GROMACS .gro file of C-alpha atoms in nm:
model
  367
    1MET     CA    1  -1.337   1.766  -0.274
    2HIS     CA    2  -1.112   2.014  -0.452
    3ALA     CA    3  -0.839   2.073  -0.196
    4VAL     CA    4  -0.557   2.319  -0.239
    5SER     CA    5  -0.242   2.399  -0.046
    6ARG     CA    6  -0.258   2.746   0.105
    7GLY     CA    7   0.122   2.752   0.091
    8ASN     CA    8   0.080   2.708  -0.283
    9HIS     CA    9  -0.176   2.991  -0.290
   10TYR     CA   10   0.035   3.240  -0.094
   11THR     CA   11   0.361   3.173  -0.274
   12THR     CA   12   0.189   3.182  -0.614
   13LYS     CA   13   0.038   3.519  -0.529
   14ALA     CA   14   0.374   3.652  -0.412
   15PHE     CA   15   0.621   3.495  -0.655
   16GLY     CA   16   0.430   3.330  -0.938
   17PRO     CA   17   0.318   2.979  -1.039
   18PHE     CA   18   0.661   2.810  -1.030
   19ALA     CA   19   0.719   2.900  -0.664
   20GLY     CA   20   0.361   2.802  -0.591
   21PHE     CA   21   0.416   2.463  -0.752
   22ILE     CA   22   0.729   2.402  -0.541
   23ALA     CA   23   0.538   2.487  -0.221
   24GLY     CA   24   0.245   2.266  -0.321
   25SER     CA   25   0.477   1.978  -0.412
   26CYS     CA   26   0.655   2.003  -0.078
   27MET     CA   27   0.325   2.003   0.108
   28LEU     CA   28   0.203   1.702  -0.089
   29ALA     CA   29   0.531   1.517  -0.034
   30ALA     CA   30   0.519   1.602   0.338
   31GLY     CA   31   0.175   1.442   0.363
   32ILE     CA   32   0.293   1.129   0.186
   33VAL     CA   33   0.601   1.102   0.409
   34SER     CA   34   0.390   1.162   0.720
   35VAL     CA   35   0.159   0.871   0.635
   36ALA     CA   36   0.467   0.652   0.580
   37ALA     CA   37   0.610   0.746   0.921
   38LEU     CA   38   0.280   0.681   1.096
   39ALA     CA   39   0.240   0.346   0.920
   40ARG     CA   40   0.589   0.251   1.033
   41GLY     CA   41   0.510   0.361   1.388
   42PHE     CA   42   0.186   0.161   1.390
   43GLY     CA   43   0.381  -0.160   1.345
   44GLY     CA   44   0.622  -0.083   1.630
   45ASP     CA   45   0.612  -0.129   2.007
   46TYR     CA   46   0.249  -0.025   2.049
   47LEU     CA   47   0.121  -0.307   1.829
   48SER     CA   48   0.365  -0.555   1.981
   49ALA     CA   49   0.178  -0.516   2.311
   50PHE     CA   50  -0.095  -0.725   2.149
   51VAL     CA   51   0.077  -0.933   1.881
   52THR     CA   52   0.421  -0.969   1.727
   53LEU     CA   53   0.417  -0.937   1.349
   54PRO     CA   54   0.672  -0.838   1.082
   55VAL     CA   55   0.672  -0.458   1.054
   56GLY     CA   56   0.674  -0.474   0.674
   57ALA     CA   57   0.361  -0.687   0.662
   58VAL     CA   58   0.184  -0.461   0.911
   59VAL     CA   59   0.273  -0.154   0.702
   60VAL     CA   60   0.130  -0.310   0.385
   61VAL     CA   61  -0.200  -0.413   0.546
   62PHE     CA   62  -0.230  -0.086   0.739
   63LEU     CA   63  -0.187   0.132   0.431
   64LEU     CA   64  -0.421  -0.080   0.221
   65LEU     CA   65  -0.695  -0.049   0.485
   66LEU     CA   66  -0.639   0.326   0.505
   67ALA     CA   67  -0.671   0.351   0.128
   68VAL     CA   68  -1.001   0.165   0.136
   69LEU     CA   69  -1.137   0.393   0.411
   70ASN     CA   70  -1.011   0.697   0.222
   71ALA     CA   71  -1.190   0.582  -0.093
   72ARG     CA   72  -1.519   0.546   0.097
   73GLY     CA   73  -1.531   0.920   0.158
   74ILE     CA   74  -1.456   1.197   0.405
   75GLU     CA   75  -1.784   1.202   0.596
   76GLU     CA   76  -1.727   0.869   0.769
   77SER     CA   77  -1.371   0.967   0.859
   78THR     CA   78  -1.449   1.308   1.007
   79ARG     CA   79  -1.715   1.164   1.238
   80ALA     CA   80  -1.464   0.924   1.390
   81ASN     CA   81  -1.202   1.199   1.412
   82VAL     CA   82  -1.378   1.377   1.698
   83VAL     CA   83  -1.387   1.061   1.909
   84ALA     CA   84  -1.030   0.971   1.818
   85THR     CA   85  -0.905   1.320   1.910
   86VAL     CA   86  -1.061   1.295   2.256
   87ILE     CA   87  -0.893   0.956   2.300
   88GLU     CA   88  -0.558   1.099   2.187
   89VAL     CA   89  -0.568   1.392   2.428
   90SER     CA   90  -0.671   1.167   2.716
   91GLY     CA   91  -0.371   0.945   2.642
   92LEU     CA   92  -0.133   1.242   2.660
   93LEU     CA   93  -0.287   1.359   2.986
   94VAL     CA   94  -0.240   1.008   3.126
   95ILE     CA   95   0.133   1.038   3.051
   96VAL     CA   96   0.153   1.372   3.234
   97VAL     CA   97  -0.024   1.229   3.539
   98LEU     CA   98   0.190   0.913   3.542
   99GLY     CA   99   0.508   1.116   3.508
  100ALA     CA  100   0.407   1.331   3.805
  101TRP     CA  101   0.323   1.015   4.002
  102LEU     CA  102   0.667   0.867   3.933
  103LEU     CA  103   0.836   1.185   4.055
  104LEU     CA  104   0.622   1.201   4.370
  105ARG     CA  105   0.708   0.844   4.467
  106GLY     CA  106   1.077   0.909   4.406
  107ASP     CA  107   1.129   0.684   4.104
  108GLY     CA  108   1.193   0.957   3.848
  109GLY     CA  109   1.503   1.154   3.765
  110PRO     CA  110   1.427   1.529   3.754
  111GLY     CA  111   1.796   1.601   3.706
  112ARG     CA  112   1.765   1.473   3.348
  113LEU     CA  113   1.560   1.782   3.259
  114ILE     CA  114   1.871   2.002   3.273
  115GLN     CA  115   2.102   1.758   3.093
  116LEU     CA  116   2.072   1.918   2.749
  117GLY     CA  117   2.394   1.810   2.580
  118THR     CA  118   2.495   1.473   2.434
  119PRO     CA  119   2.838   1.311   2.388
  120GLY     CA  120   2.835   1.425   2.025
  121LYS     CA  121   2.660   1.761   2.056
  122SER     CA  122   2.665   2.069   2.274
  123ALA     CA  123   2.358   2.188   2.462
  124ALA     CA  124   2.268   2.432   2.183
  125GLY     CA  125   2.316   2.167   1.915
  126ALA     CA  126   2.104   1.916   2.106
  127VAL     CA  127   1.823   2.171   2.150
  128LEU     CA  128   1.830   2.258   1.778
  129SER     CA  129   1.826   1.890   1.679
  130GLY     CA  130   1.536   1.828   1.913
  131SER     CA  131   1.353   2.128   1.768
  132VAL     CA  132   1.378   1.974   1.421
  133LEU     CA  133   1.192   1.662   1.531
  134ALA     CA  134   0.952   1.869   1.743
  135TYR     CA  135   0.824   2.023   1.418
  136TYR     CA  136   0.665   1.686   1.349
  137SER     CA  137   0.432   1.735   1.646
  138PHE     CA  138   0.278   2.044   1.487
  139VAL     CA  139   0.194   1.895   1.149
  140GLY     CA  140  -0.164   1.976   1.056
  141PHE     CA  141  -0.204   2.328   1.188
  142GLU     CA  142  -0.113   2.471   0.848
  143THR     CA  143  -0.402   2.286   0.682
  144SER     CA  144  -0.663   2.445   0.908
  145VAL     CA  145  -0.661   2.757   0.692
  146ASN     CA  146  -0.831   2.552   0.419
  147VAL     CA  147  -1.157   2.562   0.616
  148ALA     CA  148  -1.117   2.907   0.773
  149GLU     CA  149  -1.360   3.055   0.521
  150GLU     CA  150  -1.631   2.823   0.653
  151THR     CA  151  -1.621   2.985   0.999
  152ARG     CA  152  -1.816   3.286   1.116
  153ASP     CA  153  -1.615   3.610   1.098
  154PRO     CA  154  -1.289   3.432   1.003
  155ARG     CA  155  -1.082   3.753   1.019
  156ARG     CA  156  -1.150   3.767   1.391
  157SER     CA  157  -1.217   3.407   1.493
  158TYR     CA  158  -0.955   3.217   1.290
  159PRO     CA  159  -0.639   3.389   1.427
  160ARG     CA  160  -0.771   3.341   1.781
  161ALA     CA  161  -0.854   2.977   1.718
  162LEU     CA  162  -0.519   2.906   1.548
  163PHE     CA  163  -0.302   3.072   1.813
  164GLY     CA  164  -0.516   2.925   2.091
  165ALA     CA  165  -0.477   2.575   1.945
  166LEU     CA  166  -0.101   2.623   1.903
  167ALA     CA  167  -0.066   2.742   2.263
  168THR     CA  168  -0.276   2.454   2.397
  169ALA     CA  169  -0.092   2.190   2.197
  170GLY     CA  170   0.242   2.343   2.287
  171ALA     CA  171   0.158   2.337   2.658
  172VAL     CA  172   0.046   1.973   2.640
  173TYR     CA  173   0.359   1.871   2.449
  174VAL     CA  174   0.586   2.052   2.697
  175LEU     CA  175   0.418   1.874   2.988
  176VAL     CA  176   0.445   1.538   2.810
  177GLY     CA  177   0.812   1.601   2.731
  178ILE     CA  178   0.888   1.694   3.092
  179ALA     CA  179   0.696   1.394   3.228
  180ALA     CA  180   0.859   1.144   2.991
  181SER     CA  181   1.213   1.279   3.033
  182ALA     CA  182   1.190   1.287   3.411
  183ALA     CA  183   1.024   0.945   3.435
  184VAL     CA  184   1.237   0.734   3.202
  185PRO     CA  185   1.612   0.749   3.115
  186THR     CA  186   1.679   0.929   2.787
  187ASP     CA  187   1.860   0.640   2.620
  188ARG     CA  188   1.565   0.411   2.690
  189LEU     CA  189   1.322   0.662   2.537
  190ALA     CA  190   1.543   0.708   2.232
  191ALA     CA  191   1.574   0.334   2.170
  192SER     CA  192   1.198   0.273   2.177
  193SER     CA  193   0.954   0.312   1.886
  194GLY     CA  194   0.684   0.367   2.152
  195PRO     CA  195   0.856   0.598   2.403
  196LEU     CA  196   0.538   0.699   2.586
  197LEU     CA  197   0.465   0.333   2.650
  198GLU     CA  198   0.791   0.322   2.846
  199VAL     CA  199   0.645   0.579   3.086
  200VAL     CA  200   0.335   0.364   3.134
  201LYS     CA  201   0.548   0.056   3.202
  202ALA     CA  202   0.764   0.246   3.451
  203ALA     CA  203   0.462   0.379   3.642
  204GLY     CA  204   0.279   0.047   3.654
  205GLN     CA  205  -0.059   0.207   3.725
  206VAL     CA  206  -0.214   0.171   3.379
  207PRO     CA  207  -0.224  -0.155   3.182
  208PRO     CA  208   0.026  -0.117   2.894
  209ARG     CA  209  -0.225  -0.271   2.656
  210LEU     CA  210  -0.479   0.001   2.733
  211PHE     CA  211  -0.233   0.278   2.654
  212SER     CA  212  -0.107   0.089   2.348
  213ALA     CA  213  -0.466   0.080   2.220
  214ILE     CA  214  -0.496   0.457   2.272
  215ALA     CA  215  -0.169   0.512   2.086
  216LEU     CA  216  -0.277   0.289   1.797
  217VAL     CA  217  -0.602   0.484   1.764
  218ALA     CA  218  -0.404   0.810   1.758
  219VAL     CA  219  -0.160   0.683   1.494
  220ALA     CA  220  -0.433   0.539   1.273
  221ASN     CA  221  -0.642   0.855   1.300
  222GLY     CA  222  -0.349   1.077   1.210
  223ALA     CA  223  -0.254   0.858   0.917
  224LEU     CA  224  -0.610   0.851   0.783
  225LEU     CA  225  -0.659   1.227   0.802
  226THR     CA  226  -0.319   1.296   0.649
  227GLY     CA  227  -0.387   1.043   0.374
  228ILE     CA  228  -0.714   1.216   0.294
  229MET     CA  229  -0.537   1.553   0.279
  230SER     CA  230  -0.260   1.417   0.055
  231SER     CA  231  -0.490   1.249  -0.194
  232ARG     CA  232  -0.722   1.553  -0.216
  233LEU     CA  233  -0.424   1.785  -0.257
  234ALA     CA  234  -0.292   1.565  -0.538
  235PHE     CA  235  -0.639   1.571  -0.695
  236GLY     CA  236  -0.658   1.949  -0.664
  237MET     CA  237  -0.313   2.007  -0.812
  238ALA     CA  238  -0.396   1.773  -1.100
  239ARG     CA  239  -0.720   1.957  -1.169
  240ASP     CA  240  -0.521   2.281  -1.178
  241GLY     CA  241  -0.288   2.128  -1.436
  242LEU     CA  242   0.009   2.103  -1.196
  243LEU     CA  243   0.014   1.721  -1.191
  244PRO     CA  244  -0.090   1.454  -1.447
  245SER     CA  245  -0.463   1.467  -1.524
  246ALA     CA  246  -0.502   1.094  -1.447
  247LEU     CA  247  -0.501   1.188  -1.077
  248THR     CA  248  -0.842   1.355  -1.123
  249THR     CA  249  -1.015   1.019  -1.195
  250VAL     CA  250  -1.289   0.952  -0.937
  251LEU     CA  251  -1.505   0.658  -0.839
  252PRO     CA  252  -1.846   0.678  -1.013
  253GLY     CA  253  -2.056   0.638  -0.700
  254ARG     CA  254  -1.864   0.800  -0.415
  255ARG     CA  255  -1.678   1.059  -0.627
  256THR     CA  256  -1.355   0.999  -0.437
  257PRO     CA  257  -1.025   1.037  -0.628
  258TRP     CA  258  -0.922   0.673  -0.636
  259VAL     CA  259  -0.620   0.721  -0.863
  260ALA     CA  260  -0.479   0.994  -0.638
  261ILE     CA  261  -0.546   0.772  -0.336
  262ALA     CA  262  -0.371   0.477  -0.501
  263VAL     CA  263  -0.066   0.681  -0.607
  264THR     CA  264  -0.015   0.857  -0.272
  265THR     CA  265  -0.064   0.529  -0.085
  266ALA     CA  266   0.189   0.352  -0.309
  267LEU     CA  267   0.447   0.626  -0.250
  268SER     CA  268   0.386   0.611   0.127
  269LEU     CA  269   0.429   0.233   0.114
  270VAL     CA  270   0.768   0.257  -0.060
  271LEU     CA  271   0.890   0.517   0.189
  272ALA     CA  272   0.762   0.321   0.490
  273LEU     CA  273   0.937   0.002   0.378
  274THR     CA  274   1.269   0.178   0.315
  275GLY     CA  275   1.302   0.420   0.607
  276SER     CA  276   1.284   0.433   0.986
  277VAL     CA  277   1.038   0.644   1.180
  278ALA     CA  278   1.312   0.891   1.278
  279THR     CA  279   1.437   0.928   0.919
  280LEU     CA  280   1.087   0.972   0.780
  281ALA     CA  281   0.998   1.224   1.050
  282SER     CA  282   1.313   1.423   0.973
  283THR     CA  283   1.233   1.412   0.601
  284LEU     CA  284   0.886   1.543   0.671
  285VAL     CA  285   1.028   1.826   0.880
  286LEU     CA  286   1.271   1.919   0.601
  287LEU     CA  287   0.987   1.944   0.350
  288LEU     CA  288   0.780   2.153   0.591
  289LEU     CA  289   1.076   2.383   0.656
  290VAL     CA  290   1.088   2.455   0.283
  291VAL     CA  291   0.715   2.532   0.278
  292PHE     CA  292   0.724   2.747   0.592
  293LEU     CA  293   1.028   2.939   0.466
  294MET     CA  294   0.851   3.019   0.141
  295VAL     CA  295   0.530   3.119   0.318
  296ASN     CA  296   0.710   3.347   0.565
  297VAL     CA  297   0.895   3.518   0.282
  298ALA     CA  298   0.567   3.543   0.089
  299VAL     CA  299   0.408   3.718   0.389
  300LEU     CA  300   0.681   3.982   0.373
  301ALA     CA  301   0.641   4.017  -0.004
  302LEU     CA  302   0.263   4.056   0.022
  303ARG     CA  303   0.269   4.323   0.290
  304HIS     CA  304   0.238   4.590   0.022
  305ASP     CA  305  -0.096   4.438  -0.080
  306PRO     CA  306  -0.369   4.626   0.114
  307GLY     CA  307  -0.604   4.326   0.094
  308THR     CA  308  -0.955   4.360   0.229
  309ALA     CA  309  -1.063   4.591   0.506
  310ASP     CA  310  -1.009   4.494   0.869
  311HIS     CA  311  -0.805   4.179   0.795
  312PHE     CA  312  -0.552   4.025   1.034
  313ARG     CA  313  -0.202   4.169   0.989
  314THR     CA  314   0.088   3.994   1.155
  315PRO     CA  315   0.375   4.200   1.300
  316THR     CA  316   0.672   4.216   1.060
  317ALA     CA  317   0.904   4.058   1.317
  318LEU     CA  318   0.712   3.728   1.316
  319PRO     CA  319   0.765   3.626   0.950
  320VAL     CA  320   1.126   3.746   0.974
  321LEU     CA  321   1.188   3.529   1.279
  322GLY     CA  322   0.996   3.245   1.114
  323ALA     CA  323   1.210   3.255   0.802
  324VAL     CA  324   1.534   3.274   1.002
  325SER     CA  325   1.428   2.983   1.224
  326CYS     CA  326   1.353   2.769   0.918
  327VAL     CA  327   1.702   2.831   0.778
  328VAL     CA  328   1.870   2.760   1.113
  329LEU     CA  329   1.675   2.439   1.170
  330ALA     CA  330   1.744   2.322   0.813
  331THR     CA  331   2.118   2.326   0.894
  332GLN     CA  332   2.051   2.062   1.161
  333VAL     CA  333   1.901   1.812   0.917
  334GLU     CA  334   2.135   1.521   0.844
  335ALA     CA  335   2.282   1.467   0.498
  336ARG     CA  336   2.100   1.135   0.447
  337VAL     CA  337   1.769   1.311   0.518
  338TRP     CA  338   1.855   1.582   0.266
  339ARG     CA  339   1.918   1.312   0.005
  340ARG     CA  340   1.583   1.147   0.070
  341GLY     CA  341   1.402   1.479   0.077
  342LEU     CA  342   1.558   1.594  -0.248
  343ALA     CA  343   1.465   1.262  -0.409
  344VAL     CA  344   1.102   1.309  -0.305
  345LEU     CA  345   1.107   1.663  -0.443
  346GLY     CA  346   1.264   1.533  -0.763
  347VAL     CA  347   0.971   1.299  -0.819
  348GLY     CA  348   0.730   1.587  -0.769
  349ALA     CA  349   0.924   1.811  -1.006
  350ALA     CA  350   0.928   1.538  -1.272
  351LEU     CA  351   0.551   1.491  -1.246
  352GLY     CA  352   0.507   1.866  -1.269
  353ALA     CA  353   0.724   1.886  -1.578
  354ILE     CA  354   0.526   1.607  -1.745
  355SER     CA  355   0.194   1.775  -1.670
  356ARG     CA  356   0.314   2.117  -1.788
  357ARG     CA  357   0.442   1.968  -2.112
  358ALA     CA  358   0.112   1.788  -2.168
  359ALA     CA  359  -0.082   2.106  -2.090
  360GLY     CA  360   0.135   2.298  -2.339
  361ARG     CA  361   0.066   2.044  -2.616
  362LYS     CA  362  -0.308   2.060  -2.539
  363ARG     CA  363  -0.310   2.440  -2.568
  364ALA     CA  364  -0.113   2.419  -2.894
  365ARG     CA  365  -0.369   2.178  -3.043
  366GLN     CA  366  -0.655   2.404  -2.937
  367ARG     CA  367  -0.501   2.692  -3.129
   0.00000   0.00000   0.00000
């Protein structure tokens, strides 16, 4: 149950504990913000296909149910994850097929695929802004390294699995983006909290309720897994003395960190009730850009470390390009998102300062 952030591990090894704490705090905050965005999305257009309820009330009930499931343990959640993932992928493939069908019957607009600019931004600016939000689609790949050591021959198998998964997901997302953009006008997609549902409605071949159910499963599954990661990361950082020790309190029977679950859920609830899906997604991307920048720089700093024999060694150009891309994309984040992101980081820094001060007093008493 002791989870750690590998961004924290790499940056600590390269630059020391303070940099490691910043990376770990950003990763924890990103998880909390992600759950908030997913909770907000759950109460949007997909749910309204079945029932119309106040978004705020849906967010509260949704997060409370997730917290209860989280407190029950990981085993039950991971079993359902396999089924939910199959459902998610099938839903995305449905969008690709429906988009192709709309184009074949002449109802789509393929010309929209080359209309890159907007009234307020050039083509390059629009692509960069879209790239910022596209980061949200790749949340989760960075946490796979936490279980790499449990695979056979991880030095050989993990890089292949990671890059293969990235390529597969990237191809699926590109196809979905092409299908949705060609099938439905851009302004209609942008105005909807369930843009893929607009493709289903335009095609008319699949009952909107069926696709809405698939989308709700995907959102709930993502929120549950991210909530588990966030609470376990908070627990792990607290056990390492980086956050208040109260977060290490566990339920007697199930041994799940109920205080960490309660705190991360409460923070997600506040964020979900005070921000839109787009703002929360952008905030998440900003936090991840900070983590990825630090990790890419750490890769360059650690290249002098010979490590173990026959380990994977990335070409120098990749971390350089990664770091540069993080800086460039960060310039596209809006000022209001920076303010929210800095506020979230401020809370993490304050908690870290409290825990370090308490740890210092404890060491002084022991002397």
